[in-house]
Amino acid sequence: MDIEELSDLVKQHGKAIYGFCYRLAGNKADTDDLYQETFLKAMEVRHKMDMNQNPKAFLISIAIQLRKNKRRKFAWRQRIAPTVVLNEAADKICCTNEEITPEEAVLSNELHSMIRAATDKLNDKLKIPLLMYYTAEMSIDEVSVALRIPPGTVKSRLFKARKAMKEILEVESP
Amino acid sequence: MNDSEKWDRILKQALASAVEPEEELNQSIINRFKERTRMKRGHRKRISVGLLVVVFTIVMSITAYAATQLFSSKEIAEHLGDRSLAEAFESKDAIEINQTIASGDYNITLHGIVSGSGLSEFSSSAQDVYPDRTYAVVSISRQDSSPMPDTSSPEYGKESFLISPLIKGQKPWQVNIMSMNGGYQEIVRDGIMYRLIECDGVEMFADRGVYMAVSSDAFYNNQSFVYDEDTGVISPKVDAKGISVVFDLPLDKSKADPAKADAYLQELLKEPSVDTANEGGALEAEEAELANKFAQLKKRIPDGKVIPESVKEVTYDDKGLINYEYNDRIVKISPDMLFAEGQTGLSDAVNISGGEGNYMALQFYRDEHDVITGKVIDLN
């Protein structure tokens, strides 16, 4: 793979990978690190990547692995990178095409924040397929291939994740 | 639209991310890939030069050679995304060392060191107390050229390495990277492990002598180094298992600050006590309460009931750490953390666990033959 191909890869999948890394890492500094490391790692193991198959799924699975390793690696090290929250405003953009009133927008933003907070409370087993499906917009089959689990298991984990989130939201909603 | 579809749509909206990578970040990926490709090409070209260096090293019987094939401190800081620190490593205040010492089955290279305040883009809470920080890059590679495990490999992290500055004249088990508010970041590139360490600034000790010690341990271990109480010199232990390396840091003596160094050490070596914990609200009320509770519980040890089955002589692992196991308690610790040199009798360090009025203490005893025995005491 040459620079041009890497550049295309970043252009095509950068946004989806970054969004996924952000939901996984939770702050800008860690997201930038994870995102950068994901592409560089992908370059190292590019012989395993089939550009015609599904590079996005390949990149996502690298990001998941890197994050797992990072967690193990920093057992005693102090947290050096500060937790920098991304521009909240940008993050709160409501991704809907329908016209909504300002009141609805506020409600919607609140609900979205609650959903994101509830997602953070899930364990990785449920959280990662959920983020792959909704944030990286991968199909059940793509998630199944990337995580090396049967499609049925992906469906069941998504179901459990949604259920767990509903429960968290019900408990935490006034 | 049914409930499930609505829920699905809401999740999609809430979890879809509007954030995007900055163009700079994407460009940095491309640049780093370019750089890496260039470095790899360089390696192939340098094989013959490397051989010459090896021959030269043997003939002259010295262990140091220029680490030409390795990344520089600046490049490592860049790889770790700290451009500001990368610049600092290029400044006139930085010391480029590039000295390699072979130890165990490894080659350990001290690349460079830089000290000062506000050098890193990433700040840590420790900086609020001591703004001056020291950063150093050390790499470890295998002598047989087999690669160090990559950070994504399951083998990564299984082998421990301690890389720590030590101060001449100061007990290394007391003053090391752990007590000096230290931390590190690590990457593996081309089979070589690079560690960027940081801790409180060491330049203030420049007139005393400062070392950079590297060993195959997770924590400081007396089995890896020798500390001469009379001279304060710290040296590698000849029969150490694994790595045992001590670099002398060529710090600028004019940057020493004896008064600051004394004050720093006084603070670092201060025995934590309930009294000081409460002094001037130095600790939060909750912490002070915990310290108080611990002190109260510790007082109950002499009247506690020793569990007979728990009284066991400890075993040692190959790194000299003691192992003690009783029920679900597994303790693996360096004896230096429990006893001062030559100390016999009960250890002052005690582990107390439990809650809701049900507490157990674990204490160690060392006899005159250096035999250490652990026991669990019921404090109820």
Coordinates of C-alpha atoms in Angstrom, one line a residue:
Chain A
M1 CA 0.0 0.0 0.0
D2 CA 1.3 3.4 -0.8
I3 CA 0.7 6.9 0.6
E4 CA -2.1 7.5 -1.9
E5 CA -4.0 4.4 -0.8
L6 CA -3.6 5.3 2.8
S7 CA -4.9 8.8 2.0
D8 CA -7.9 7.3 0.3
L9 CA -8.6 5.0 3.2
V10 CA -8.4 8.0 5.6
K11 CA -10.7 10.0 3.4
Q12 CA -13.3 7.2 2.9
H13 CA -13.5 5.9 6.4
G14 CA -11.8 8.5 8.6
K15 CA -15.1 10.0 9.8
A16 CA -16.7 6.7 10.7
I17 CA -13.5 5.4 12.5
Y18 CA -13.1 8.7 14.3
G19 CA -16.7 8.7 15.5
F20 CA -16.4 5.2 16.7
C21 CA -13.1 5.9 18.5
Y22 CA -14.7 8.9 20.1
R23 CA -17.6 7.0 21.5
L24 CA -15.2 4.3 22.7
A25 CA -12.5 6.6 24.2
G26 CA -14.8 9.4 25.4
N27 CA -12.4 12.4 25.1
K28 CA -10.5 14.1 22.4
A29 CA -6.9 13.3 23.4
D30 CA -7.6 9.6 23.7
T31 CA -9.7 9.6 20.5
D32 CA -6.9 11.3 18.5
D33 CA -4.4 8.8 19.8
L34 CA -6.6 5.8 19.1
Y35 CA -7.6 7.0 15.7
Q36 CA -4.0 7.7 14.7
E37 CA -2.7 4.4 16.1
T38 CA -5.5 2.5 14.3
F39 CA -4.4 3.7 10.9
L40 CA -0.7 3.2 11.6
K41 CA -1.4 -0.3 12.9
A42 CA -3.5 -1.0 9.8
M43 CA -0.5 0.0 7.7
E44 CA 1.7 -2.4 9.7
V45 CA -0.6 -5.3 9.1
R46 CA -1.9 -4.2 5.7
H47 CA -1.0 -7.6 4.1
K48 CA -4.0 -8.9 6.1
M49 CA -6.3 -6.2 4.7
D50 CA -8.3 -6.9 1.6
M51 CA -9.2 -3.5 0.1
N52 CA -12.0 -5.0 -1.9
Q53 CA -13.6 -6.7 1.0
N54 CA -14.3 -4.4 4.0
P55 CA -11.5 -2.1 5.1
K56 CA -13.9 -0.3 7.5
A57 CA -14.6 -3.4 9.5
F58 CA -10.8 -4.2 9.5
L59 CA -10.0 -0.8 10.8
I60 CA -12.7 -1.0 13.5
S61 CA -11.4 -4.3 14.7
I62 CA -7.9 -2.8 15.0
A63 CA -9.3 0.1 17.0
I64 CA -11.0 -2.3 19.4
Q65 CA -7.9 -4.4 19.9
L66 CA -5.7 -1.3 20.5
R67 CA -8.0 0.0 23.1
K68 CA -8.1 -3.3 24.9
N69 CA -4.3 -3.4 24.9
K70 CA -4.1 0.2 26.1
R71 CA -6.3 -0.6 29.1
R72 CA -4.0 -3.4 30.1
K73 CA -0.8 -1.5 29.4
F74 CA -1.5 1.4 31.7
A75 CA -2.0 -0.5 34.8
W76 CA 0.3 1.6 36.9
R77 CA 1.1 4.5 34.8
Q78 CA -0.4 7.8 35.7
R79 CA -2.8 9.3 33.4
I80 CA -0.7 11.7 31.5
A81 CA -3.1 12.8 28.8
P82 CA -5.7 15.2 30.1
T83 CA -9.3 14.5 29.5
V84 CA -10.4 17.1 26.9
V85 CA -14.0 17.1 26.1
L86 CA -14.9 17.7 22.5
N87 CA -16.8 20.7 21.5
E88 CA -20.1 19.9 23.2
A89 CA -22.0 22.0 20.7
A90 CA -20.7 20.1 17.8
D91 CA -21.5 16.9 19.5
K92 CA -25.0 17.8 20.2
I93 CA -26.0 18.4 16.6
C94 CA -29.2 16.5 16.2
C95 CA -28.9 14.2 13.3
T96 CA -32.4 14.3 12.0
N97 CA -33.9 15.6 8.8
E98 CA -37.2 16.3 10.3
E99 CA -38.1 19.8 11.3
I100 CA -38.4 20.2 15.1
T101 CA -39.3 23.0 17.4
P102 CA -36.6 24.5 19.7
E103 CA -38.3 22.8 22.7
E104 CA -38.2 19.4 21.0
A105 CA -34.5 20.1 20.1
V106 CA -33.7 20.6 23.8
L107 CA -35.6 17.5 24.8
S108 CA -33.9 15.6 22.0
N109 CA -30.5 16.8 23.1
E110 CA -31.1 15.8 26.6
L111 CA -32.3 12.4 25.6
H112 CA -29.3 11.9 23.4
S113 CA -26.9 12.8 26.2
M114 CA -28.7 10.4 28.5
I115 CA -28.4 7.6 25.9
R116 CA -24.7 8.3 25.4
A117 CA -24.2 8.2 29.2
A118 CA -26.1 5.0 29.4
T119 CA -24.0 3.5 26.6
D120 CA -20.9 4.3 28.6
K121 CA -22.2 2.2 31.4
L122 CA -22.5 -0.9 29.3
N123 CA -19.7 -3.5 29.5
D124 CA -17.5 -3.8 26.4
K125 CA -19.2 -7.1 25.3
L126 CA -22.5 -5.2 24.7
K127 CA -21.1 -1.7 24.1
I128 CA -18.8 -2.5 21.2
P129 CA -21.3 -4.2 18.9
L130 CA -23.8 -1.4 19.7
L131 CA -21.3 1.3 18.7
M132 CA -20.2 -0.7 15.6
Y133 CA -23.8 -1.0 14.6
Y134 CA -25.0 2.6 15.3
T135 CA -21.9 4.7 15.3
A136 CA -19.8 3.0 12.6
E137 CA -23.0 2.0 10.8
M138 CA -21.9 -1.6 10.2
S139 CA -24.3 -4.3 9.3
I140 CA -25.0 -7.3 11.5
D141 CA -22.8 -9.4 9.1
E142 CA -20.0 -6.9 9.2
V143 CA -20.0 -6.8 13.0
S144 CA -20.1 -10.6 13.0
V145 CA -17.0 -10.9 10.8
A146 CA -15.0 -8.1 12.6
L147 CA -15.7 -9.6 16.1
R148 CA -15.5 -13.2 14.9
I149 CA -18.8 -14.1 16.4
P150 CA -21.8 -15.6 14.7
P151 CA -24.4 -13.1 13.4
G152 CA -27.0 -14.6 15.9
T153 CA -24.7 -13.7 18.7
V154 CA -24.4 -10.1 17.4
K155 CA -28.2 -9.8 17.3
S156 CA -28.5 -11.2 20.8
R157 CA -25.9 -8.8 22.1
L158 CA -27.6 -5.8 20.4
F159 CA -30.9 -6.9 21.9
K160 CA -29.3 -7.2 25.4
A161 CA -27.5 -3.9 25.0
R162 CA -30.8 -2.1 24.0
K163 CA -32.6 -3.8 26.9
A164 CA -29.9 -2.8 29.4
M165 CA -29.9 0.8 28.1
K166 CA -33.7 1.0 28.5
E167 CA -33.3 -0.2 32.1
I168 CA -30.6 2.3 32.8
L169 CA -32.7 5.1 31.2
E170 CA -35.8 4.1 33.1
V171 CA -34.0 4.1 36.5
E172 CA -32.3 7.4 35.8
S173 CA -35.2 9.3 34.2
P174 CA -37.1 11.5 36.7
Chain B
M1 CA -43.5 3.2 13.1
N2 CA -43.5 0.7 15.9
D3 CA -41.7 1.1 19.3
S4 CA -38.7 -1.0 18.2
E5 CA -38.2 1.1 15.1
K6 CA -38.6 4.3 17.1
W7 CA -36.0 3.1 19.6
D8 CA -33.7 2.1 16.8
R9 CA -34.0 5.5 15.2
I10 CA -33.3 7.3 18.5
L11 CA -30.3 5.2 19.1
K12 CA -28.9 5.9 15.7
Q13 CA -29.4 9.6 16.2
A14 CA -27.9 9.7 19.6
L15 CA -24.9 7.5 18.9
A16 CA -24.1 8.8 15.4
S17 CA -21.1 11.0 16.0
A18 CA -20.9 14.5 14.5
V19 CA -17.3 14.8 15.4
E20 CA -14.7 14.5 12.7
P21 CA -11.0 14.1 12.7
E22 CA -9.1 17.4 12.2
E23 CA -7.3 17.7 8.9
E24 CA -4.0 18.1 10.8
L25 CA -4.6 14.7 12.5
N26 CA -5.1 13.0 9.1
Q27 CA -2.0 14.7 7.8
S28 CA 0.0 13.6 10.8
I29 CA -1.0 9.9 10.0
I30 CA 0.3 10.3 6.5
N31 CA 3.5 12.0 7.7
R32 CA 4.1 9.3 10.3
F33 CA 3.6 6.6 7.7
K34 CA 6.0 8.3 5.3
E35 CA 8.5 8.6 8.1
R36 CA 8.2 5.0 9.1
T37 CA 8.7 3.8 5.5
R38 CA 11.8 6.0 5.3
M39 CA 13.2 4.6 8.6
K40 CA 12.6 1.0 7.4
R41 CA 14.5 1.7 4.2
G42 CA 17.3 3.2 6.4
H43 CA 17.6 0.0 8.4
R44 CA 18.3 -2.1 5.4
K45 CA 21.0 0.3 4.3
R46 CA 22.7 0.4 7.7
I47 CA 23.3 -3.3 8.2
S48 CA 27.0 -3.0 7.3
V49 CA 27.4 0.1 9.4
G50 CA 25.8 -1.8 12.3
L51 CA 28.3 -4.6 11.9
L52 CA 31.2 -2.2 12.0
V53 CA 29.9 -0.7 15.2
V54 CA 29.6 -4.1 16.8
V55 CA 33.2 -5.0 15.9
F56 CA 34.4 -1.6 17.2
T57 CA 32.5 -2.2 20.4
I58 CA 34.2 -5.6 21.0
V59 CA 37.7 -4.4 20.1
M60 CA 37.5 -1.4 22.4
S61 CA 35.7 -3.3 25.1
I62 CA 33.2 -0.5 25.7
T63 CA 29.5 -1.0 25.8
A64 CA 28.4 2.3 24.4
Y65 CA 27.8 3.1 20.8
A66 CA 25.7 5.7 18.9
A67 CA 22.2 4.5 18.5
T68 CA 22.0 5.5 14.8
Q69 CA 19.4 3.0 13.8
L70 CA 17.0 3.9 16.5
F71 CA 14.4 6.7 16.6
S72 CA 15.5 9.8 18.4
S73 CA 13.9 11.2 21.6
K74 CA 12.3 13.8 19.5
E75 CA 10.8 11.3 17.1
I76 CA 9.5 9.2 20.0
A77 CA 7.8 12.2 21.5
E78 CA 6.3 13.0 18.0
H79 CA 5.1 9.4 17.7
L80 CA 3.3 9.8 21.0
G81 CA 1.6 12.9 19.7
D82 CA 3.5 15.4 21.9
R83 CA 4.9 17.9 19.5
S84 CA 5.7 20.4 22.2
L85 CA 7.9 17.8 24.0
A86 CA 9.4 16.8 20.7
E87 CA 10.6 20.4 20.3
A88 CA 11.9 20.4 23.8
F89 CA 14.1 17.4 23.0
E90 CA 15.6 19.4 20.2
S91 CA 16.3 22.5 22.4
K92 CA 19.6 23.5 23.8
D93 CA 18.4 22.4 27.3
A94 CA 18.0 18.8 26.2
I95 CA 20.9 16.3 26.6
E96 CA 21.3 13.8 23.8
I97 CA 22.9 10.7 25.2
N98 CA 22.5 7.8 22.8
Q99 CA 24.4 5.4 25.0
T100 CA 23.7 1.7 24.8
I101 CA 24.5 -0.9 27.4
A102 CA 24.0 -4.7 27.0
S103 CA 22.5 -6.5 29.9
G104 CA 20.7 -9.8 30.2
D105 CA 19.6 -10.7 26.7
Y106 CA 18.9 -7.0 25.9
N107 CA 20.4 -3.8 24.6
I108 CA 19.2 -0.8 26.6
T109 CA 19.7 2.6 25.1
L110 CA 19.3 5.9 26.9
H111 CA 18.4 8.3 24.1
G112 CA 18.0 11.7 25.7
I113 CA 16.7 13.7 28.6
V114 CA 15.1 17.1 29.0
S115 CA 13.8 18.9 32.1
G116 CA 11.8 22.0 32.6
S117 CA 8.3 23.3 33.2
G118 CA 5.5 23.3 30.6
L119 CA 7.4 21.1 28.1
S120 CA 4.7 18.6 27.4
E121 CA 1.4 19.2 25.7
F122 CA -0.2 16.9 28.2
S123 CA -0.2 18.0 31.7
S124 CA -0.7 15.9 34.8
S125 CA -2.0 16.8 38.2
A126 CA 1.5 16.3 39.6
Q127 CA 2.6 19.4 37.8
D128 CA 0.4 21.6 40.0
V129 CA 2.7 20.8 42.9
Y130 CA 6.1 20.5 41.1
P131 CA 6.0 22.3 37.7
D132 CA 9.5 21.1 36.8
R133 CA 9.4 17.8 35.1
T134 CA 12.0 15.5 33.6
Y135 CA 11.4 13.5 30.5
A136 CA 13.7 10.8 29.1
V137 CA 13.5 8.2 26.3
V138 CA 14.9 4.7 26.8
S139 CA 14.6 1.9 24.4
I140 CA 15.0 -1.9 24.9
S141 CA 15.7 -4.3 22.1
R142 CA 16.6 -8.0 22.1
Q143 CA 20.3 -8.9 21.4
D144 CA 19.3 -11.8 19.1
S145 CA 17.3 -9.2 17.0
S146 CA 14.0 -11.0 17.6
P147 CA 11.3 -8.3 18.0
M148 CA 9.9 -7.1 21.3
P149 CA 6.2 -7.9 21.5
D150 CA 4.1 -5.4 19.7
T151 CA 1.6 -3.5 21.8
S152 CA -1.2 -5.3 20.1
S153 CA 0.3 -8.7 20.8
P154 CA -1.0 -10.8 23.8
E155 CA 2.6 -11.2 24.8
Y156 CA 2.9 -7.4 25.3
G157 CA 3.3 -6.3 28.9
K158 CA 4.0 -9.8 30.2
E159 CA 7.6 -9.0 30.9
S160 CA 8.1 -6.1 33.3
F161 CA 10.7 -3.3 33.0
L162 CA 11.5 -0.7 35.5
I163 CA 13.0 2.5 34.1
S164 CA 13.6 5.0 36.8
P165 CA 15.8 7.9 37.7
L166 CA 17.7 7.4 41.0
I167 CA 19.6 9.9 43.1
K168 CA 23.0 9.3 44.4
G169 CA 22.9 9.2 48.2
Q170 CA 19.2 8.6 48.4
K171 CA 17.9 5.1 49.1
P172 CA 16.6 3.9 45.8
W173 CA 13.7 2.1 47.2
Q174 CA 12.5 5.4 48.6
V175 CA 13.3 7.8 45.9
N176 CA 12.4 6.5 42.5
I177 CA 10.0 7.1 39.6
M178 CA 7.1 5.9 41.7
S179 CA 7.6 8.3 44.6
M180 CA 8.7 11.1 42.2
N181 CA 5.2 11.3 40.7
G182 CA 6.3 9.4 37.7
G183 CA 4.6 7.8 34.7
Y184 CA 5.4 6.6 31.3
Q185 CA 4.2 6.0 27.8
E186 CA 5.4 3.2 25.6
I187 CA 5.4 2.2 22.0
V188 CA 7.0 -0.6 20.0
R189 CA 8.4 0.3 16.6
D190 CA 10.3 -2.1 14.3
G191 CA 10.5 -4.6 17.2
I192 CA 12.1 -2.1 19.6
M193 CA 10.4 -0.9 22.7
Y194 CA 10.6 2.8 23.4
R195 CA 9.5 4.2 26.8
L196 CA 9.1 7.9 27.4
I197 CA 9.2 8.4 31.2
E198 CA 8.4 11.5 33.1
C199 CA 8.7 12.4 36.7
D200 CA 9.5 15.4 39.0
G201 CA 12.5 17.3 37.7
V202 CA 15.9 15.8 38.6
E203 CA 18.1 18.7 37.5
M204 CA 18.0 20.1 41.1
F205 CA 20.1 17.1 42.1
A206 CA 22.7 17.6 39.3
D207 CA 25.5 18.3 41.9
R208 CA 24.8 15.1 43.8
G209 CA 24.7 12.7 40.8
V210 CA 21.7 11.2 39.1
Y211 CA 21.3 7.8 37.5
M212 CA 18.9 6.2 35.1
A213 CA 18.3 2.7 36.2
V214 CA 16.8 -0.1 34.1
S215 CA 15.9 -3.6 35.4
S216 CA 13.6 -6.5 34.7
D217 CA 11.2 -5.6 37.5
A218 CA 7.8 -4.0 38.0
F219 CA 9.0 -2.1 41.1
Y220 CA 12.4 -1.2 42.5
N221 CA 14.1 -4.4 43.6
N222 CA 17.3 -4.8 45.7
Q223 CA 18.1 -8.0 43.8
S224 CA 18.8 -5.9 40.7
F225 CA 20.9 -3.0 42.1
V226 CA 23.5 -2.4 44.9
Y227 CA 23.2 0.7 47.0
D228 CA 26.3 1.6 48.9
E229 CA 25.1 3.2 52.1
D230 CA 28.6 4.9 52.7
T231 CA 29.1 6.5 49.3
G232 CA 25.5 6.7 48.1
V233 CA 26.6 5.1 44.8
I234 CA 24.0 2.9 43.1
S235 CA 25.4 0.3 40.7
P236 CA 24.1 -2.7 38.8
K237 CA 24.2 -6.1 40.7
V238 CA 26.6 -8.4 39.0
D239 CA 24.5 -11.6 39.5
A240 CA 21.1 -9.9 38.8
K241 CA 18.7 -12.0 36.9
G242 CA 17.6 -10.2 33.8
I243 CA 18.4 -6.6 33.1
S244 CA 20.4 -4.5 35.5
V245 CA 21.7 -1.3 34.1
V246 CA 22.7 2.1 35.6
F247 CA 23.4 5.1 33.4
D248 CA 25.1 8.1 34.8
L249 CA 23.1 11.2 33.7
P250 CA 25.4 13.9 32.4
L251 CA 23.4 16.8 33.9
D252 CA 24.6 20.3 34.0
K253 CA 25.9 20.9 37.5
S254 CA 25.2 24.6 37.3
K255 CA 21.5 23.8 37.2
A256 CA 21.6 22.1 40.7
D257 CA 19.5 23.7 43.4
P258 CA 20.6 22.2 46.7
A259 CA 18.0 24.1 48.8
K260 CA 15.2 23.1 46.5
A261 CA 16.5 19.5 46.4
D262 CA 16.6 19.3 50.2
A263 CA 13.1 20.7 50.5
Y264 CA 11.8 18.3 47.9
L265 CA 13.4 15.3 49.6
Q266 CA 12.1 16.4 53.0
E267 CA 8.6 16.4 51.6
L268 CA 9.0 13.1 49.7
L269 CA 10.5 11.3 52.7
K270 CA 8.1 12.6 55.2
E271 CA 6.4 9.8 57.1
P272 CA 2.7 10.0 56.6
S273 CA 1.0 10.1 59.9
V274 CA -2.5 10.9 61.2
D275 CA -1.2 14.1 62.7
T276 CA 0.3 15.4 59.4
A277 CA -2.8 14.2 57.5
N278 CA -4.9 16.5 59.6
E279 CA -2.4 19.4 59.5
G280 CA -3.7 22.4 57.7
G281 CA -6.2 20.4 55.9
A282 CA -3.5 18.9 53.7
L283 CA -5.7 15.9 52.9
E284 CA -9.3 15.9 52.3
A285 CA -11.5 15.1 55.3
E286 CA -12.4 11.7 53.9
E287 CA -8.8 10.7 53.5
A288 CA -7.9 11.9 57.0
E289 CA -10.8 9.9 58.3
L290 CA -9.5 6.8 56.6
A291 CA -6.0 7.3 57.9
N292 CA -7.5 7.7 61.3
K293 CA -9.5 4.6 61.0
F294 CA -6.4 2.7 59.8
A295 CA -4.4 3.9 62.8
Q296 CA -7.1 2.8 65.2
L297 CA -7.3 -0.6 63.6
K298 CA -3.6 -1.0 63.6
K299 CA -3.6 -0.4 67.4
R300 CA -5.9 -3.4 67.7
I301 CA -3.3 -5.8 66.1
P302 CA -1.5 -6.8 69.4
D303 CA -4.9 -7.8 70.9
G304 CA -6.1 -9.5 67.7
K305 CA -6.4 -13.2 67.3
V306 CA -3.8 -14.8 64.9
I307 CA -5.4 -17.4 62.6
P308 CA -3.1 -20.4 63.1
E309 CA -3.5 -21.7 59.5
S310 CA -2.4 -18.4 58.1
V311 CA 1.0 -18.5 59.7
K312 CA 3.2 -19.4 56.8
E313 CA 6.8 -18.9 55.8
V314 CA 6.9 -16.9 52.5
T315 CA 8.4 -18.2 49.3
Y316 CA 10.5 -16.2 46.8
D317 CA 10.1 -15.9 43.1
D318 CA 13.1 -15.6 40.7
K319 CA 13.0 -11.8 41.0
G320 CA 13.4 -11.9 44.8
L321 CA 9.8 -10.9 45.5
I322 CA 8.1 -12.7 48.4
N323 CA 4.9 -14.7 47.8
Y324 CA 2.4 -15.2 50.6
E325 CA -0.9 -16.9 50.1
Y326 CA -3.7 -17.6 52.5
N327 CA -7.2 -18.3 51.3
D328 CA -8.0 -15.6 48.8
R329 CA -5.1 -13.4 49.9
I330 CA -2.2 -13.4 47.5
V331 CA 0.6 -11.0 48.2
K332 CA 3.6 -10.6 46.0
I333 CA 5.9 -7.8 47.3
S334 CA 9.5 -6.9 47.6
P335 CA 10.8 -7.5 51.1
D336 CA 12.3 -3.9 51.0
M337 CA 8.8 -2.6 51.1
L338 CA 8.2 -4.3 54.4
F339 CA 11.5 -4.2 56.2
A340 CA 14.4 -1.7 56.4
E341 CA 17.8 -3.2 55.7
G342 CA 18.9 -5.4 58.6
Q343 CA 15.5 -5.0 60.4
T344 CA 14.1 -8.0 62.2
G345 CA 10.9 -8.5 64.0
L346 CA 7.4 -7.3 62.9
S347 CA 7.0 -5.2 59.8
D348 CA 5.6 -1.8 60.3
A349 CA 3.8 -2.0 57.0
V350 CA 0.4 -3.8 57.5
N351 CA -2.4 -4.6 55.2
I352 CA -5.8 -4.3 56.7
S353 CA -8.9 -5.3 54.8
G354 CA -12.6 -5.8 55.6
G355 CA -15.5 -3.7 56.5
E356 CA -18.6 -3.3 58.5
G357 CA -16.8 -4.0 61.7
N358 CA -15.1 -7.2 60.4
Y359 CA -11.4 -6.5 59.8
M360 CA -8.4 -8.7 59.2
A361 CA -4.8 -7.6 59.2
L362 CA -1.9 -9.2 57.4
Q363 CA 1.5 -8.7 58.9
F364 CA 5.0 -10.1 58.3
Y365 CA 7.8 -11.1 60.7
R366 CA 11.5 -11.4 59.9
D367 CA 13.7 -13.4 62.2
E368 CA 17.5 -13.1 62.6
H369 CA 18.0 -15.8 59.9
D370 CA 16.2 -13.6 57.4
V371 CA 13.2 -16.0 57.3
I372 CA 10.0 -14.0 56.7
T373 CA 6.7 -15.3 58.0
G374 CA 3.3 -13.9 57.2
K375 CA 0.2 -14.1 59.4
V376 CA -3.4 -13.0 59.3
I377 CA -4.8 -11.4 62.5
D378 CA -8.5 -11.2 63.2
L379 CA -9.1 -7.8 64.7
N380 CA -12.7 -8.3 65.8

